[in-house]
Amino acid sequence: MKTSKKMFWIGLTTVAAGGAVLLSLGAGADWDEHRWSAWGQRADFAPVADQAYVSECGGCHMAYQPGMLPAESWRRIMGNLQDHFGDNAELDEPIRQHILGVLERNAADRVSSGRSPGVARSLSGRAPLRFTETRYFRRKHHEIPARIVEQNPQVGSFANCDACHAGAKKGSYDEHQVRISGVGYWDD
Ligand code: HEC
Ligand code: HEC
């Protein structure tokens, strides 16, 4: 990127970040939970930096951005952690309540940024347990053969977003930045 262009983006990002801080002060929103990637790069799903969420829900798989699923999905998931996709992910009640609050406040049907509103609309009231089983997700991934997912030990499952999307933990899923573990860059 040329320097002048870069300076422009730095300037714009600074103005945008300043505005966001003012907005959050005004609205009392939990902006501190949102950490947008550097340079103001567009996030497909707003990342959440809540310590408890990232450490309790980011151990077995990446801590999915709450904006992938509606609040009711998160209530269902958080209401049955002892039988969590075949694993026991039970938590102490105060932490469970705290995390549920973070998830609800940042759910697909609560936030207005990135892809969340589109995801919420496409579900029209349904509350699935998995983002990977939504039609929204399938539409984006239908061209990818099982050979490079289920049959690829370095990926294993579509739920491992970060095995293919380098920016997944920052909420960035740009189709031009896909690099599939054990396969390489995706180019369709
Ligand atoms: C003990 C391990 C473990 C912990 C801890 C854990 N999970 Fe999971 N989670 C799993 C497994 C296993 C799957 C299924 C992954 C797969 O299909 O490849 C899963 C799947 C999911 C999915 C569905 C992903 C998709 O779209 O297919 C969501 C959502 C999810 N977990 C949320 C959470 C939340 C929220 C927490 C924290 C309260 C959490 N997980 C903690 C093991 C865990
Ligand atoms: C096996 C690798 C793989 C996994 C795992 C995977 N994706 Fe993708 N994803 C891709 C590829 C490849 C594309 C681009 C598809 C195309 O161009 O047809 C894509 C596209 C997307 C897009 C659309 C991007 C755009 O610019 O239009 C989103 C959003 C997305 N993925 C989110 C996710 C999320 C969230 C997860 C985890 C729950 C996930 N993906 C898991 C490979 C993967």
CSV table of C-alpha atoms and ligand atoms in Angstrom, one decimal:
chain,number,residue,atom,x,y,z
A,1,MET,CA,0.0,0.0,0.0
A,2,LYS,CA,1.3,3.5,-0.8
A,3,THR,CA,2.1,5.7,2.1
A,4,SER,CA,-0.4,8.4,1.3
A,5,LYS,CA,-3.1,5.8,1.1
A,6,LYS,CA,-2.0,4.2,4.3
A,7,MET,CA,-2.0,7.5,6.1
A,8,PHE,CA,-5.5,8.1,4.9
A,9,TRP,CA,-6.7,4.8,6.3
A,10,ILE,CA,-4.9,5.4,9.6
A,11,GLY,CA,-6.6,8.8,9.8
A,12,LEU,CA,-10.0,7.4,9.0
A,13,THR,CA,-9.6,4.5,11.5
A,14,THR,CA,-8.7,7.0,14.2
A,15,VAL,CA,-11.7,9.1,13.5
A,16,ALA,CA,-13.9,6.0,13.4
A,17,ALA,CA,-12.5,4.6,16.6
A,18,GLY,CA,-13.0,8.0,18.3
A,19,GLY,CA,-16.5,8.1,17.1
A,20,ALA,CA,-17.2,4.6,18.4
A,21,VAL,CA,-15.8,5.4,21.8
A,22,LEU,CA,-18.1,8.5,22.0
A,23,LEU,CA,-21.0,6.4,20.9
A,24,SER,CA,-20.4,3.7,23.4
A,25,LEU,CA,-20.0,6.2,26.2
A,26,GLY,CA,-23.3,7.7,25.2
A,27,ALA,CA,-25.2,4.5,24.8
A,28,GLY,CA,-23.6,2.6,27.6
A,29,ALA,CA,-22.9,-0.3,25.1
A,30,ASP,CA,-20.3,-2.8,26.0
A,31,TRP,CA,-17.8,-1.6,23.5
A,32,ASP,CA,-15.0,-3.0,25.6
A,33,GLU,CA,-16.0,-6.4,24.5
A,34,HIS,CA,-15.5,-5.6,20.9
A,35,ARG,CA,-12.0,-5.4,19.6
A,36,TRP,CA,-12.0,-4.7,15.9
A,37,SER,CA,-9.0,-5.7,14.0
A,38,ALA,CA,-6.1,-3.3,13.4
A,39,TRP,CA,-6.5,-0.7,10.6
A,40,GLY,CA,-10.2,-0.8,10.9
A,41,GLN,CA,-10.4,-3.9,8.6
A,42,ARG,CA,-13.9,-5.0,8.1
A,43,ALA,CA,-14.9,-7.8,10.5
A,44,ASP,CA,-17.5,-10.2,9.2
A,45,PHE,CA,-18.4,-11.0,12.8
A,46,ALA,CA,-17.5,-8.6,15.6
A,47,PRO,CA,-14.9,-10.3,17.8
A,48,VAL,CA,-15.5,-10.4,21.5
A,49,ALA,CA,-12.5,-10.0,23.9
A,50,ASP,CA,-14.2,-11.0,27.1
A,51,GLN,CA,-11.6,-12.9,29.1
A,52,ALA,CA,-13.9,-15.5,30.6
A,53,TYR,CA,-15.5,-16.2,27.2
A,54,VAL,CA,-12.2,-16.6,25.4
A,55,SER,CA,-10.7,-18.8,28.0
A,56,GLU,CA,-13.7,-21.0,28.8
A,57,CYS,CA,-15.0,-21.4,25.3
A,58,GLY,CA,-11.8,-21.1,23.3
A,59,GLY,CA,-10.0,-24.2,24.6
A,60,CYS,CA,-11.5,-27.0,22.5
A,61,HIS,CA,-12.2,-24.9,19.5
A,62,MET,CA,-11.8,-21.2,18.7
A,63,ALA,CA,-14.2,-18.9,20.7
A,64,TYR,CA,-16.8,-18.3,18.0
A,65,GLN,CA,-18.0,-14.8,17.5
A,66,PRO,CA,-21.4,-14.4,19.2
A,67,GLY,CA,-22.8,-12.7,16.1
A,68,MET,CA,-22.8,-16.0,14.3
A,69,LEU,CA,-26.0,-17.2,16.1
A,70,PRO,CA,-29.1,-15.6,17.6
A,71,ALA,CA,-29.6,-15.1,21.3
A,72,GLU,CA,-32.0,-18.1,21.6
A,73,SER,CA,-29.3,-20.4,20.1
A,74,TRP,CA,-26.8,-19.3,22.8
A,75,ARG,CA,-29.5,-19.9,25.5
A,76,ARG,CA,-30.0,-23.4,24.2
A,77,ILE,CA,-26.2,-24.1,24.0
A,78,MET,CA,-25.5,-22.5,27.4
A,79,GLY,CA,-28.4,-24.4,28.9
A,80,ASN,CA,-27.0,-27.8,28.1
A,81,LEU,CA,-23.3,-27.6,28.5
A,82,GLN,CA,-23.0,-31.0,30.2
A,83,ASP,CA,-24.0,-32.6,26.9
A,84,HIS,CA,-22.1,-30.3,24.5
A,85,PHE,CA,-21.7,-32.0,21.1
A,86,GLY,CA,-20.6,-35.1,22.9
A,87,ASP,CA,-18.3,-33.3,25.3
A,88,ASN,CA,-18.9,-32.1,28.9
A,89,ALA,CA,-18.3,-28.3,28.9
A,90,GLU,CA,-20.0,-27.6,32.2
A,91,LEU,CA,-19.2,-24.3,34.0
A,92,ASP,CA,-19.8,-22.9,37.5
A,93,GLU,CA,-23.0,-21.0,37.6
A,94,PRO,CA,-21.7,-17.4,38.0
A,95,ILE,CA,-19.3,-17.9,35.0
A,96,ARG,CA,-22.0,-19.5,33.0
A,97,GLN,CA,-24.3,-16.6,33.6
A,98,HIS,CA,-21.6,-14.1,32.8
A,99,ILE,CA,-20.8,-15.8,29.5
A,100,LEU,CA,-24.4,-16.2,28.5
A,101,GLY,CA,-24.8,-12.4,29.0
A,102,VAL,CA,-21.9,-11.7,26.7
A,103,LEU,CA,-23.3,-14.0,24.1
A,104,GLU,CA,-26.8,-12.7,24.3
A,105,ARG,CA,-25.7,-9.0,24.1
A,106,ASN,CA,-23.6,-9.7,21.0
A,107,ALA,CA,-25.8,-12.2,19.3
A,108,ALA,CA,-26.7,-12.2,15.6
A,109,ASP,CA,-30.2,-10.7,16.3
A,110,ARG,CA,-28.8,-8.1,18.7
A,111,VAL,CA,-25.9,-6.4,16.8
A,112,SER,CA,-26.1,-4.5,13.5
A,113,SER,CA,-22.5,-5.0,12.3
A,114,GLY,CA,-21.0,-7.2,9.6
A,115,ARG,CA,-22.9,-10.4,8.6
A,116,SER,CA,-24.9,-10.8,11.8
A,117,PRO,CA,-28.1,-9.1,10.6
A,118,GLY,CA,-28.0,-11.2,7.4
A,119,VAL,CA,-27.5,-14.4,9.4
A,120,ALA,CA,-30.4,-13.5,11.8
A,121,ARG,CA,-32.7,-12.7,8.9
A,122,SER,CA,-31.9,-15.9,7.1
A,123,LEU,CA,-32.9,-18.0,10.2
A,124,SER,CA,-36.3,-16.3,10.4
A,125,GLY,CA,-36.7,-17.2,14.1
A,126,ARG,CA,-35.0,-20.6,14.1
A,127,ALA,CA,-32.4,-21.1,16.7
A,128,PRO,CA,-29.9,-23.8,15.6
A,129,LEU,CA,-27.1,-25.1,17.8
A,130,ARG,CA,-24.6,-24.9,15.0
A,131,PHE,CA,-23.7,-22.1,12.6
A,132,THR,CA,-22.2,-24.7,10.3
A,133,GLU,CA,-25.6,-26.3,9.8
A,134,THR,CA,-27.3,-23.1,8.7
A,135,ARG,CA,-28.3,-22.5,5.1
A,136,TYR,CA,-26.3,-19.3,5.3
A,137,PHE,CA,-23.1,-21.2,6.1
A,138,ARG,CA,-23.8,-24.0,3.6
A,139,ARG,CA,-24.3,-21.5,0.8
A,140,LYS,CA,-20.8,-20.1,1.4
A,141,HIS,CA,-19.2,-23.5,1.6
A,142,HIS,CA,-21.0,-25.8,-0.8
A,143,GLU,CA,-18.1,-25.9,-3.3
A,144,ILE,CA,-15.7,-27.3,-0.8
A,145,PRO,CA,-15.3,-31.1,-1.1
A,146,ALA,CA,-15.3,-33.5,1.9
A,147,ARG,CA,-11.8,-34.5,0.8
A,148,ILE,CA,-10.4,-31.3,2.2
A,149,VAL,CA,-12.6,-31.1,5.3
A,150,GLU,CA,-13.8,-34.3,7.0
A,151,GLN,CA,-11.1,-36.4,5.3
A,152,ASN,CA,-8.3,-33.9,6.0
A,153,PRO,CA,-6.9,-34.6,9.4
A,154,GLN,CA,-5.6,-31.0,9.6
A,155,VAL,CA,-9.2,-29.7,9.3
A,156,GLY,CA,-11.5,-32.5,10.3
A,157,SER,CA,-14.7,-30.4,10.6
A,158,PHE,CA,-16.2,-27.2,9.3
A,159,ALA,CA,-16.5,-26.1,12.9
A,160,ASN,CA,-12.7,-25.4,12.8
A,161,CYS,CA,-13.0,-22.1,11.1
A,162,ASP,CA,-9.4,-21.1,11.9
A,163,ALA,CA,-8.0,-24.1,10.0
A,164,CYS,CA,-9.0,-22.4,6.8
A,165,HIS,CA,-9.6,-18.7,7.6
A,166,ALA,CA,-6.4,-17.1,8.9
A,167,GLY,CA,-8.4,-14.1,10.3
A,168,ALA,CA,-11.1,-16.2,12.0
A,169,LYS,CA,-10.2,-15.3,15.6
A,170,LYS,CA,-10.4,-11.6,14.6
A,171,GLY,CA,-13.8,-12.2,13.0
A,172,SER,CA,-12.4,-11.9,9.4
A,173,TYR,CA,-13.6,-14.5,6.9
A,174,ASP,CA,-12.7,-12.8,3.6
A,175,GLU,CA,-12.9,-15.4,0.8
A,176,HIS,CA,-9.6,-14.0,-0.6
A,177,GLN,CA,-7.7,-14.9,2.6
A,178,VAL,CA,-8.6,-18.5,2.8
A,179,ARG,CA,-5.7,-20.9,3.3
A,180,ILE,CA,-6.8,-24.5,4.0
A,181,SER,CA,-4.5,-26.4,6.4
A,182,GLY,CA,-2.8,-29.3,4.6
A,183,VAL,CA,-4.1,-28.0,1.2
A,184,GLY,CA,-3.0,-24.4,0.6
A,185,TYR,CA,-4.6,-21.3,-0.8
A,186,TRP,CA,-8.2,-21.6,-2.1
A,187,ASP,CA,-8.8,-20.2,-5.5
A,188,ASP,CA,-12.1,-20.8,-7.2
B,1,HEC,C1,-14.5,-29.8,26.3
B,1,HEC,C2,-14.4,-29.1,24.9
B,1,HEC,C3,-15.4,-28.0,24.6
B,1,HEC,C4,-15.5,-26.8,25.3
B,1,HEC,C5,-14.9,-26.4,26.6
B,1,HEC,C6,-16.5,-26.0,24.6
B,1,HEC,N1,-16.8,-26.7,23.4
B,1,HEC,FE1,-18.1,-26.0,22.0
B,1,HEC,N2,-17.8,-27.7,20.9
B,1,HEC,C7,-17.0,-28.8,21.3
B,1,HEC,C8,-17.1,-29.8,20.3
B,1,HEC,C9,-16.4,-31.2,20.3
B,1,HEC,C10,-17.9,-29.3,19.2
B,1,HEC,C11,-18.3,-30.0,17.9
B,1,HEC,C12,-17.1,-29.6,17.0
B,1,HEC,C13,-17.2,-30.2,15.6
B,1,HEC,O1,-18.3,-30.5,15.2
B,1,HEC,O2,-16.2,-30.3,14.9
B,1,HEC,C14,-18.3,-28.0,19.7
B,1,HEC,C15,-19.2,-27.1,18.9
B,1,HEC,C16,-19.6,-25.9,19.3
B,1,HEC,C17,-20.5,-25.0,18.5
B,1,HEC,C18,-21.1,-25.4,17.2
B,1,HEC,C19,-20.1,-24.9,16.1
B,1,HEC,C20,-20.7,-25.1,14.7
B,1,HEC,O3,-21.2,-24.1,14.2
B,1,HEC,O4,-20.7,-26.3,14.2
B,1,HEC,C21,-20.7,-23.9,19.3
B,1,HEC,C22,-21.6,-22.7,18.9
B,1,HEC,C23,-20.0,-24.1,20.5
B,1,HEC,N3,-19.3,-25.3,20.5
B,1,HEC,C24,-20.0,-23.1,21.5
B,1,HEC,C25,-19.3,-23.3,22.7
B,1,HEC,C26,-19.4,-22.4,23.9
B,1,HEC,C27,-20.2,-21.1,23.9
B,1,HEC,C28,-18.5,-22.8,24.8
B,1,HEC,C29,-18.2,-22.3,26.2
B,1,HEC,C30,-19.3,-22.3,27.1
B,1,HEC,C31,-17.9,-24.1,24.3
B,1,HEC,N4,-18.4,-24.3,23.1
B,1,HEC,C32,-17.0,-24.8,25.0
B,1,HEC,C33,-16.3,-28.9,22.5
B,1,HEC,C34,-16.2,-27.9,23.4
B,2,HEC,C1,-12.3,-26.3,5.0
B,2,HEC,C2,-12.0,-24.9,5.1
B,2,HEC,C3,-13.0,-24.0,5.7
B,2,HEC,C4,-13.6,-24.0,7.0
B,2,HEC,C5,-13.3,-25.1,8.1
B,2,HEC,C6,-14.4,-22.9,7.1
B,2,HEC,N1,-14.4,-22.2,6.0
B,2,HEC,FE1,-15.5,-20.5,5.6
B,2,HEC,N2,-14.8,-20.5,3.6
B,2,HEC,C7,-13.9,-21.4,3.1
B,2,HEC,C8,-13.7,-21.1,1.7
B,2,HEC,C9,-12.8,-21.9,0.8
B,2,HEC,C10,-14.5,-20.0,1.4
B,2,HEC,C11,-14.7,-19.3,0.1
B,2,HEC,C12,-15.8,-20.1,-0.7
B,2,HEC,C13,-15.9,-19.7,-2.1
B,2,HEC,O1,-15.2,-18.7,-2.5
B,2,HEC,O2,-16.7,-20.3,-2.8
B,2,HEC,C14,-15.2,-19.6,2.7
B,2,HEC,C15,-16.1,-18.6,2.8
B,2,HEC,C16,-16.6,-18.1,4.0
B,2,HEC,C17,-17.4,-16.9,4.2
B,2,HEC,C18,-17.8,-15.9,3.1
B,2,HEC,C19,-16.6,-15.0,2.8
B,2,HEC,C20,-16.8,-14.1,1.7
B,2,HEC,O3,-15.8,-13.2,1.5
B,2,HEC,O4,-17.8,-14.1,1.0
B,2,HEC,C21,-17.7,-16.8,5.5
B,2,HEC,C22,-18.5,-15.7,6.2
B,2,HEC,C23,-17.1,-18.0,6.2
B,2,HEC,N3,-16.5,-18.7,5.2
B,2,HEC,C24,-17.2,-18.2,7.5
B,2,HEC,C25,-16.7,-19.4,8.1
B,2,HEC,C26,-16.9,-19.7,9.5
B,2,HEC,C27,-17.6,-18.8,10.5
B,2,HEC,C28,-16.4,-20.9,9.7
B,2,HEC,C29,-16.4,-21.8,11.0
B,2,HEC,C30,-17.7,-21.9,11.7
B,2,HEC,C31,-15.8,-21.4,8.5
B,2,HEC,N4,-16.1,-20.4,7.5
B,2,HEC,C32,-15.2,-22.6,8.3
B,2,HEC,C33,-13.3,-22.4,3.8
B,2,HEC,C34,-13.6,-22.8,5.1
